Coordinates of C-alpha atoms in Angstrom, one line a residue:
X1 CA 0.0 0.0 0.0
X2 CA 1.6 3.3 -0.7
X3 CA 0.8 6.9 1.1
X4 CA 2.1 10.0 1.2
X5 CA 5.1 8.8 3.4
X6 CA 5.7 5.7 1.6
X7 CA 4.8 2.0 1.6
X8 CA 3.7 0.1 4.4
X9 CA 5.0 -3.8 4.4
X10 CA 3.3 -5.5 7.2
X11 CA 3.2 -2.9 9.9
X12 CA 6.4 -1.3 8.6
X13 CA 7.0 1.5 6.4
X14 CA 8.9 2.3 3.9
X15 CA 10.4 5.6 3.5
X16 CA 9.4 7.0 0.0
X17 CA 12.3 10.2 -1.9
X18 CA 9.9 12.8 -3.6
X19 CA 11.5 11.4 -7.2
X20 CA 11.1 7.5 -6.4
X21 CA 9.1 6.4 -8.8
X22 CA 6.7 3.4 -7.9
X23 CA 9.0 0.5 -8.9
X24 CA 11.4 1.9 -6.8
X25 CA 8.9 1.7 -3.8
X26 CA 8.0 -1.8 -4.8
X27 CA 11.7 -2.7 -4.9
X28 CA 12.0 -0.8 -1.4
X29 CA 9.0 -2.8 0.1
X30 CA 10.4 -6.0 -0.8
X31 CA 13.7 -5.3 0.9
X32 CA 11.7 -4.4 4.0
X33 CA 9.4 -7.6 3.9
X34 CA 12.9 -9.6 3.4
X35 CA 14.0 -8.6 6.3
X36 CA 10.8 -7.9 8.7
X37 CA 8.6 -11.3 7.3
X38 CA 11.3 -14.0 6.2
X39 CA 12.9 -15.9 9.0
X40 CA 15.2 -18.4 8.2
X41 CA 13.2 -22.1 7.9
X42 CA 15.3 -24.5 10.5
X43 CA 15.3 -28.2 10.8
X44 CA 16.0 -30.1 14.0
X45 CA 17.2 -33.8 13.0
X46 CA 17.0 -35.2 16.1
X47 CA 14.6 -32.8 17.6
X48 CA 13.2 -35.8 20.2
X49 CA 16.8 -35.7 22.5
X50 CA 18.0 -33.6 25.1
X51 CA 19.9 -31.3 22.7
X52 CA 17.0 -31.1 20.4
X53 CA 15.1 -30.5 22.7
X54 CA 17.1 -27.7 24.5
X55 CA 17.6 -25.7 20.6
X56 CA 13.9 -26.2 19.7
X57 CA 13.2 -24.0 22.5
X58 CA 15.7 -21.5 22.0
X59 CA 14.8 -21.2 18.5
X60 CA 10.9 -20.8 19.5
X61 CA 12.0 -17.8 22.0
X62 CA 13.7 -16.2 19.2
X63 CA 10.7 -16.5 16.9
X64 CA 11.6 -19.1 14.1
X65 CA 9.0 -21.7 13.3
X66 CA 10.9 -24.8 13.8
X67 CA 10.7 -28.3 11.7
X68 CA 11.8 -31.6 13.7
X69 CA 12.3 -35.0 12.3
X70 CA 11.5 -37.7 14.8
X71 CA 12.0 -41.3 14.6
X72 CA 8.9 -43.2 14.5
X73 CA 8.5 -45.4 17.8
X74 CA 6.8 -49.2 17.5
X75 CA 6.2 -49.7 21.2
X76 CA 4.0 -48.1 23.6
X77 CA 6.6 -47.1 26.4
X78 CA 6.7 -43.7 27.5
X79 CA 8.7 -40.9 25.4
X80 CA 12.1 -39.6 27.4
X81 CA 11.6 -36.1 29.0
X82 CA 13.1 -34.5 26.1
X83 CA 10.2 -35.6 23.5
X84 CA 7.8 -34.6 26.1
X85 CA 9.6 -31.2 26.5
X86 CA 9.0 -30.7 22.5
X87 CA 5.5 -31.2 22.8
X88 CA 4.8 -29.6 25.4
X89 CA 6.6 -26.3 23.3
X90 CA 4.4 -27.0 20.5
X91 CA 1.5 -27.0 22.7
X92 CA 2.6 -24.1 24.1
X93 CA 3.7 -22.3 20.5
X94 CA 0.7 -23.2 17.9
X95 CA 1.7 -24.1 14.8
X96 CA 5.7 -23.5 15.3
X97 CA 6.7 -26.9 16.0
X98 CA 6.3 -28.8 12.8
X99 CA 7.5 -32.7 14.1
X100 CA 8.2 -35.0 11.0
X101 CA 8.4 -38.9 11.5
X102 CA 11.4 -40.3 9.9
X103 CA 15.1 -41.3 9.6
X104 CA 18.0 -40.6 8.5
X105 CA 18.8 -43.8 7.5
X106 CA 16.1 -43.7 4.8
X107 CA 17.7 -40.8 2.1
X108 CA 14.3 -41.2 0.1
X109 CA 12.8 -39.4 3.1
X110 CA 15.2 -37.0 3.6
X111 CA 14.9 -36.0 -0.3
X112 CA 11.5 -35.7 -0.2
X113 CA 11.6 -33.4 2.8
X114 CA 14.4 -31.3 1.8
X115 CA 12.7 -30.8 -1.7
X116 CA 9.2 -29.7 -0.1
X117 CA 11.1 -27.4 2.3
X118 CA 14.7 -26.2 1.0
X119 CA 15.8 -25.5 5.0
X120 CA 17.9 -22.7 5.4
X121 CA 19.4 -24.3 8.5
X122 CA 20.4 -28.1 9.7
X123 CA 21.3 -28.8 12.9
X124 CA 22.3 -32.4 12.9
X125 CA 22.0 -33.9 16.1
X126 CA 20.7 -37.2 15.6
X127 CA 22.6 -40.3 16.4
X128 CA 23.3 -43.0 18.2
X129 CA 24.8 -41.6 21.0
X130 CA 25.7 -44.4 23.7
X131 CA 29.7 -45.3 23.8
X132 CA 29.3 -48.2 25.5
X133 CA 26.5 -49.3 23.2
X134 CA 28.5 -48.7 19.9
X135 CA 31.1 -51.8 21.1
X136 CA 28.0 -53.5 20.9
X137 CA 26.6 -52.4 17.8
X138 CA 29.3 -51.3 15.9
X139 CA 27.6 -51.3 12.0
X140 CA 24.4 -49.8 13.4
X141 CA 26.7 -47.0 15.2
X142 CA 28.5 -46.3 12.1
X143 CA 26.0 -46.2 10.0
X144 CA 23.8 -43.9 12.0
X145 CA 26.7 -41.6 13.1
X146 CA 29.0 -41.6 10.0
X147 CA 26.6 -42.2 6.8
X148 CA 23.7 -40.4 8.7
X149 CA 26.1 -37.6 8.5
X150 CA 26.7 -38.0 4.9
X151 CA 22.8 -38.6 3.9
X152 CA 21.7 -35.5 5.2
X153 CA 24.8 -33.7 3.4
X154 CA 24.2 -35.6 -0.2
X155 CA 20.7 -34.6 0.2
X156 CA 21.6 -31.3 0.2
X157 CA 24.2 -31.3 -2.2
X158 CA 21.8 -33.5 -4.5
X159 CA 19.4 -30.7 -4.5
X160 CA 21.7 -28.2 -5.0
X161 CA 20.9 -26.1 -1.5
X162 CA 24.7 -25.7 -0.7
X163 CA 24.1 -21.9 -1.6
X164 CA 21.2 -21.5 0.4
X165 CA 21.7 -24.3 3.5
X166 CA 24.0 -23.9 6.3
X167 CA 24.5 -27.3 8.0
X168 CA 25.8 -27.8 11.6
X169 CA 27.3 -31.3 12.8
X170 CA 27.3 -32.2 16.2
X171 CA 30.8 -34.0 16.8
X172 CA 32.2 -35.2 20.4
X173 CA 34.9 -34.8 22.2
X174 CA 34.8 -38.1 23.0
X175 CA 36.8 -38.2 19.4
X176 CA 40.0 -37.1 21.2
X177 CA 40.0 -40.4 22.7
X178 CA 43.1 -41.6 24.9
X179 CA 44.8 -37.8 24.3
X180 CA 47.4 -37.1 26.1
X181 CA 47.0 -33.0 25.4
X182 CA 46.4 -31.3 29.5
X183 CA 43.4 -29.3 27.4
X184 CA 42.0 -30.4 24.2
X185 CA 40.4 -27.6 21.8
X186 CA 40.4 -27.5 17.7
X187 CA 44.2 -28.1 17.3
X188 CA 43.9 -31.2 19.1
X189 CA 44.6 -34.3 16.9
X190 CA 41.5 -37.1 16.9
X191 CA 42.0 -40.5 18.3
X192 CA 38.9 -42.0 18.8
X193 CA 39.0 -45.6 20.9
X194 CA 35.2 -46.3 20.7
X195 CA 33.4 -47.0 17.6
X196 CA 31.1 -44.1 18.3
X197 CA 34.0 -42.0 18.1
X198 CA 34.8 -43.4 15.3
X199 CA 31.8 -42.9 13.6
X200 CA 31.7 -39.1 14.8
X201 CA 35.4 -38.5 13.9
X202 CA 33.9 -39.5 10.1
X203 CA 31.0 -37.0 10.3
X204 CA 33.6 -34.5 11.5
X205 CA 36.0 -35.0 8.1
X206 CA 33.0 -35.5 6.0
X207 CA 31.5 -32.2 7.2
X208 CA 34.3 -30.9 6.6
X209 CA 34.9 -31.8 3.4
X210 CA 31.8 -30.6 2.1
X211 CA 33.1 -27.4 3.2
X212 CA 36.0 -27.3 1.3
X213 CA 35.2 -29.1 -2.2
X214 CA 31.5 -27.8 -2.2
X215 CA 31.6 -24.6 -0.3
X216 CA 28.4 -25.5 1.9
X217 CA 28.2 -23.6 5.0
X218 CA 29.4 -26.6 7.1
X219 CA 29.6 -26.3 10.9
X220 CA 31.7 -28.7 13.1
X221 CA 30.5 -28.6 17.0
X222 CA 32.9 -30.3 19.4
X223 CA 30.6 -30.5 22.0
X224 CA 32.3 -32.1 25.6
X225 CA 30.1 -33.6 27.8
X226 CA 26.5 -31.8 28.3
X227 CA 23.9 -32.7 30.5
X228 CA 20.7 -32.3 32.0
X229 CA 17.5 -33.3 33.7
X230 CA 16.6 -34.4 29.8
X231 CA 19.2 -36.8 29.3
X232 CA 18.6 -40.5 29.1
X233 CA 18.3 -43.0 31.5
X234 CA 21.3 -45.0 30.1
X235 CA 23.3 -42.4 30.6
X236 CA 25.9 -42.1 34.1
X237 CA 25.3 -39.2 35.3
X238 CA 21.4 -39.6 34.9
X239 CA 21.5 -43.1 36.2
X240 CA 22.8 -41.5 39.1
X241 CA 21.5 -38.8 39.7
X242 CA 17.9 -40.8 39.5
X243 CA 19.4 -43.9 41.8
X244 CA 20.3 -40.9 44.2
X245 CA 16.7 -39.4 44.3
X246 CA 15.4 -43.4 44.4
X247 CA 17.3 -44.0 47.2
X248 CA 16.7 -40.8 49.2
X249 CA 13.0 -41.4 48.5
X250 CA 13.7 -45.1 49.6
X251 CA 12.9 -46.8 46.3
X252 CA 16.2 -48.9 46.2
X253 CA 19.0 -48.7 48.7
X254 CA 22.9 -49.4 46.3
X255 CA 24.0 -47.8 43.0
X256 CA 25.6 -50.2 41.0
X257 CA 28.3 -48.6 38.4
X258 CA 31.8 -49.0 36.2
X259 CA 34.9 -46.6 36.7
X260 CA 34.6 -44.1 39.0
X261 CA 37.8 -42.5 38.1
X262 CA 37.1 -41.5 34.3
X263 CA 37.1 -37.8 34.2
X264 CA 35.3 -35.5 31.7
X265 CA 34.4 -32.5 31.0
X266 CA 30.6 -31.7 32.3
X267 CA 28.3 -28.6 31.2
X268 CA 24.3 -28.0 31.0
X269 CA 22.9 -29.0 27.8
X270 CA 21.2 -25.7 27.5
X271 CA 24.4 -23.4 27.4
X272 CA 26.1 -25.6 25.0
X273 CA 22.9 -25.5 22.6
X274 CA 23.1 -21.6 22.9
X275 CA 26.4 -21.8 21.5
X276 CA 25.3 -24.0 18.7
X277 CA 23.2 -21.0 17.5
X278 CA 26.1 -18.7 17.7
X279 CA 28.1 -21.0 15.7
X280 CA 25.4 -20.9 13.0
X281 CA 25.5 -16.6 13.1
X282 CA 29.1 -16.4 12.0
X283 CA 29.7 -15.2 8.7
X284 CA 32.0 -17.9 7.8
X285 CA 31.6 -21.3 8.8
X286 CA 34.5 -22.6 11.4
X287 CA 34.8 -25.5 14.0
X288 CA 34.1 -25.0 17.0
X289 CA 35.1 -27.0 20.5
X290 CA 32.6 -25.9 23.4
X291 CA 33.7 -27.2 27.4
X292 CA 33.6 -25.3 30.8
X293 CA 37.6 -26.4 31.0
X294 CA 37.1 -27.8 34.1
X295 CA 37.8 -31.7 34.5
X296 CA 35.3 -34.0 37.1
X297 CA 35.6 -37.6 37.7
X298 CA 32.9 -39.8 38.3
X299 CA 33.3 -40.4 41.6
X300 CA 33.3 -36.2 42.2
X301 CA 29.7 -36.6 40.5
X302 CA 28.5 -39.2 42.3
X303 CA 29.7 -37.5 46.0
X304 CA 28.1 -34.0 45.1
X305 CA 24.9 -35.8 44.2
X306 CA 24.3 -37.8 47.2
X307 CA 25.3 -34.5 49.4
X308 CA 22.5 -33.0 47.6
X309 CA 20.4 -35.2 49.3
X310 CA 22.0 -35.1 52.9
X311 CA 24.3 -38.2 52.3
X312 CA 28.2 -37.7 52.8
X313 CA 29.9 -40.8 51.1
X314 CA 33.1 -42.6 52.7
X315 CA 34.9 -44.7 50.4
X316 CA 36.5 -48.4 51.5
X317 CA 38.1 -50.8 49.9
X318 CA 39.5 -51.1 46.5
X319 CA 39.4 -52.0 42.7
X320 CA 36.0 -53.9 42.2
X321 CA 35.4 -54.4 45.9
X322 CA 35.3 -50.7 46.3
X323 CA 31.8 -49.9 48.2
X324 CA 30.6 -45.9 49.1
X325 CA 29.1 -46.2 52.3
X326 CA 26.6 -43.6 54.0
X327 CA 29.1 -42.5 56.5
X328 CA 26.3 -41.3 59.1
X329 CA 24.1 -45.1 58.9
X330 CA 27.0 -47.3 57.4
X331 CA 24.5 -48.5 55.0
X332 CA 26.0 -49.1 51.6
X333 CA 25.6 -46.5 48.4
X334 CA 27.6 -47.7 46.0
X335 CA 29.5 -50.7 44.6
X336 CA 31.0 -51.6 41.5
X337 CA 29.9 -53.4 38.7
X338 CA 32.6 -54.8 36.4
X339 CA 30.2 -55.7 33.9
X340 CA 29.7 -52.2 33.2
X341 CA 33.5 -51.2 32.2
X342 CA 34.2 -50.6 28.7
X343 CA 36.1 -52.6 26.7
X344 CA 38.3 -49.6 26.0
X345 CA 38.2 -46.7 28.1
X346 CA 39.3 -42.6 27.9
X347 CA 40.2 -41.8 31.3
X348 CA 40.9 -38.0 30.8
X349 CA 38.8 -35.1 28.9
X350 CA 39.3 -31.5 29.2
X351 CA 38.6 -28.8 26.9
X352 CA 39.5 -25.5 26.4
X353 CA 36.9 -23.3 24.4
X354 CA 38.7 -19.8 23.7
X355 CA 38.3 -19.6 20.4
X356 CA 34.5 -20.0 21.4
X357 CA 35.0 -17.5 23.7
X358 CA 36.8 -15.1 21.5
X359 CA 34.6 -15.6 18.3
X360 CA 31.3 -16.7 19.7
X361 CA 31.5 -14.4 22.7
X362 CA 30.3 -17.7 24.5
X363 CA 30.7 -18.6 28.2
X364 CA 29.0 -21.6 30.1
X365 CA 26.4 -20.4 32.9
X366 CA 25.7 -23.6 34.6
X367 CA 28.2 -24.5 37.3
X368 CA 29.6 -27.9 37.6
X369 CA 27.1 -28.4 41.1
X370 CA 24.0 -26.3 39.8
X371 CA 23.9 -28.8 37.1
X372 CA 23.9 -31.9 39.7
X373 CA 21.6 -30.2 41.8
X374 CA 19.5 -29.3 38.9
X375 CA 19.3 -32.7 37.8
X376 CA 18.9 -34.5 41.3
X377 CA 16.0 -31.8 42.3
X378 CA 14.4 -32.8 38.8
X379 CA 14.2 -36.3 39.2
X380 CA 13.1 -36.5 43.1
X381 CA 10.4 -34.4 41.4
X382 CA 9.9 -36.8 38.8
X383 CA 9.4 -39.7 40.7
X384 CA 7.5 -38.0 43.1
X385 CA 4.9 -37.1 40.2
X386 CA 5.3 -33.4 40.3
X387 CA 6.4 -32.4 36.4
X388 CA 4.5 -32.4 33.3
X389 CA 4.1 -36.3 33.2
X390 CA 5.2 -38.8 30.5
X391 CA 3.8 -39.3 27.2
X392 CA 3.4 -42.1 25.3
X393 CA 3.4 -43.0 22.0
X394 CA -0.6 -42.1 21.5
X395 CA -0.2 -38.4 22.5
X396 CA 2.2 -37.6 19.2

C-alpha cells in the first residue's frame, strides 16, 4: 500500500524520496518484507533428544517456526523427557513446531523433505549416541553416526541447496579419545578408541569436506560432555543422579556402576545448545570446540549428588570391591559393577573453548554443582509425580 510517506509492508513502512518512482517503492517494500517477514526455515534432525530439545526452545524464544524429524517409535513405552519437552513447546507455540516422523537412514525421506522445504538451516543432532553401546553395535553406530552424517549432506548437495543451506554437525569430544594433550580444543589431533568416536570423527571429516570441495556452510561442534535433567536413563550421570533421588526417597538402597575415576568435562545442555546457534550466526563457517575447562571424575559426580540429598559418602576398599558407604548409617551406596566397564576406556577429557569465547562471545552459565543439583531436584520431582508427566506414543 503506498501513502504519502511511503509504503507500508506488514506494519512497517517504507520511507518513499519525492522522485522514487513506484517501482522503486516496490523494490523498497520488498527489501523491508525480506527482512521484517522472512525468518530463516530450520530443521532439527534429532529434535526428540535432550539437545533437540534444548535448541527447539531457543529457537521458538527467538521466533523461528521450527521443523523436527522424529524417529517413529513401535512400542507403547513412555517418550524420554526430552520428546515430552517438545511437545509440550508445540503445545505451548501453535503451529511453530512442525514434528516430522522419519530417519536418516532412509535418504528417500530426507529427499522428499528437503525438496518440499529447501531448510535454510540443519542442525544435525541425531545419532546413536551411547559409547558403550557402539562396542556392541558397531555397524548400526557407524551407520547412523558416519553415513547419517553424509545422507543428510548428499541430500543437500543433491538438490543443490549448498548456496542457500548452512549445515551444523554435532561432533564429540569423545573423538579425542586416549589424548594425552592437559586441554583439548580445535588443534587437538583425533584419536577416537570407541566405535562411536569413530563414527563421529567421520562426520567430522566428511563435514568438513563438504566445506572445502563444495563450499556448503558446514559447521563442526565439538561439544564435551553436556547434561541435563533431559538426558537418558542409560546415561551415568542420569543413572545417578535418578538412583540418588530413588534412594533418598527409599525406592532402592545401592547404585551399582563402572569406573569411578574416568574424568570428563561436564556442562548443561542448555548453554552448550546456545552456543550452537552462535556457531550458525558467523559469517563464515569454522569448528568449533565448546567445554567449561574444568575436569570431574565420576566419583566427584556421584559425591556431590548424594550430598544433595543429605548423604556424605566414605569410600573403603579397592578395585572392584570398592563400596561408598553412608558415613552417618554405614548402610551401603555404592558398589562396582565390572560388567559395566568398557572394553576400551578414555580416562581423561578437558577442553579448552577460547576460540568460542573469542569468536562466539560464549561462556558456560551452569556450574559444575547447579547442574547436579538441577538434575537431582528434577528427578526427586519426577518420581514424586510433580512435572509435566510422560507421554506415550498415542499423544504424538
Amino acid at each position: 500500500m503506498k501513502t504519502d510517506a511511503g509504503a507500508v509492508v506488514g506494519q512497517m513502512a517504507v520511507p518513499m524520496l519525492p522522485n522514487d518512482t513506484a517501482a522503486e517503492v516496490f523494490v523498497k517494500a520488498l527489501v523491508v518484507a525480506d527482512i521484517v517477514l522472512d525468518k530463516s526455515l530450520p530443521a532439527i534432525v534429532g529434535i526428540g533428544g535432550q539437545d533437540g530439545s534444548y535448541l527447539c526452545e531457543i529457537l521458538l524464544q527467538n521466533e523461528y517456526t521450527v521443523h523436527g524429524i522424529l524417529r517413529p517409535r513401535t512400542t507403547n513405552d513412555y517418550i524420554p523427557i526430552a520428546v515430552s519437552s517438545v511437545l509440550a513447546a508445540a503445545k505451548k507455540n501453535p503451529n511453530k513446531v512442525i514434528l516430522h516422523y522419519g530417519d536418516i537412514m532412509d535418504p528417500y525421506f530426507l529427499l522428499g523433505l528437503f525438496k518440499e522445504h529447501a531448510y535454510d538451516e540443519v542442525y544435525h543432532l541425531a545419532a546413536q549416541s551411547h559409547v558403550g553401546t557402539s562396542f556392541k553395535v558397531q555397524l548400526y553406530t557407524c551407520d547412523v553416526n558416519a553415513l547419517g552424517t553424509l545422507r543428510l549432506i548428499q541430500t543437500i548437495l543433491t538438490l543443490g541447496l549448498e548456496k542457500k543451506t548452512k549445515f551444523y554437525n554435532a561432533c564429540s569430544s569423545e573423538m579425542f579419545g586416549q589424548t594425552k594433550n592437559r586441554y583439548q580444543n580445535e588443534s587437538t589431533p583425533l584419536a577416537p578408541v570407541s566405535p562411536y568416536a569413530a563414527a563421529k570423527a567421520f562426520s567430522y571429516w566428511i563435514t568438513s569436506s563438504a566445506r572445502i570441495t563444495h563450499g556448503l556452510f558446514a559447521v563442526n561442534g565439538i561439544l564435551f560432555n553436556h547434561e541435563s535433567p533431559r538426558r537418558g536413563l542409560d546415561f551415568v550421570t542420569r543413572k545417578i543422579t535418578f538412583g540418588v533421588a530413588e534412594i533418598h526417597l527409599g525406592l532402592q538402597s545401592c547404585l551399582h556402576l563402572g569406573n569411578l575415576n574416568a574424568r570428563r568435562d561436564w556442562g548443561h545442555a542448555r548453554d552448550y545448545m546456545r552456543g550452537v546457534l552462535d556457531m550458525m550466526r558467523q559469517d563464515a563457517p569454522d569448528d568449533y570446540v565448546l567445554a567449561t575447562g574444568e575436569t570431574r571424575s565420576v566419583r566427584d559426580f556421584v559425591e556431590i549428588a548424594f550430598q544433595i540429598v543429605g548423604m556424605q559418602l566414605q569410600w573403603k576398599g579397592s578395585g572392584n570391591e570398592e563400596i561408598g558407604v553412608d558415613s552417618r548409617t554405614g548402610e551401603v551406596r555404592v558398589r562396582i559393577d565390572p560388567d559395566l566397564y568398557r572394553p576400551a576406556e578414555v580416562s581423561y577429557l578437558r577442553g579448552c573453548a577460547e576460540k568460542a569465547a573469542m569468536c562466539l562471545k560464549w561462556q558456560p552459565q551452569v556450574s559444575f554443582e547447579e547442574l547436579v543439583k538441577e538434575m537431582v531436584e528434577a528427578d526427586k520431582a519426577l518420581i514424586q509425580g510433580e512435572p509435566a508427566k510422560f507421554w506415550v506414543t498415542s499423544k504424538l
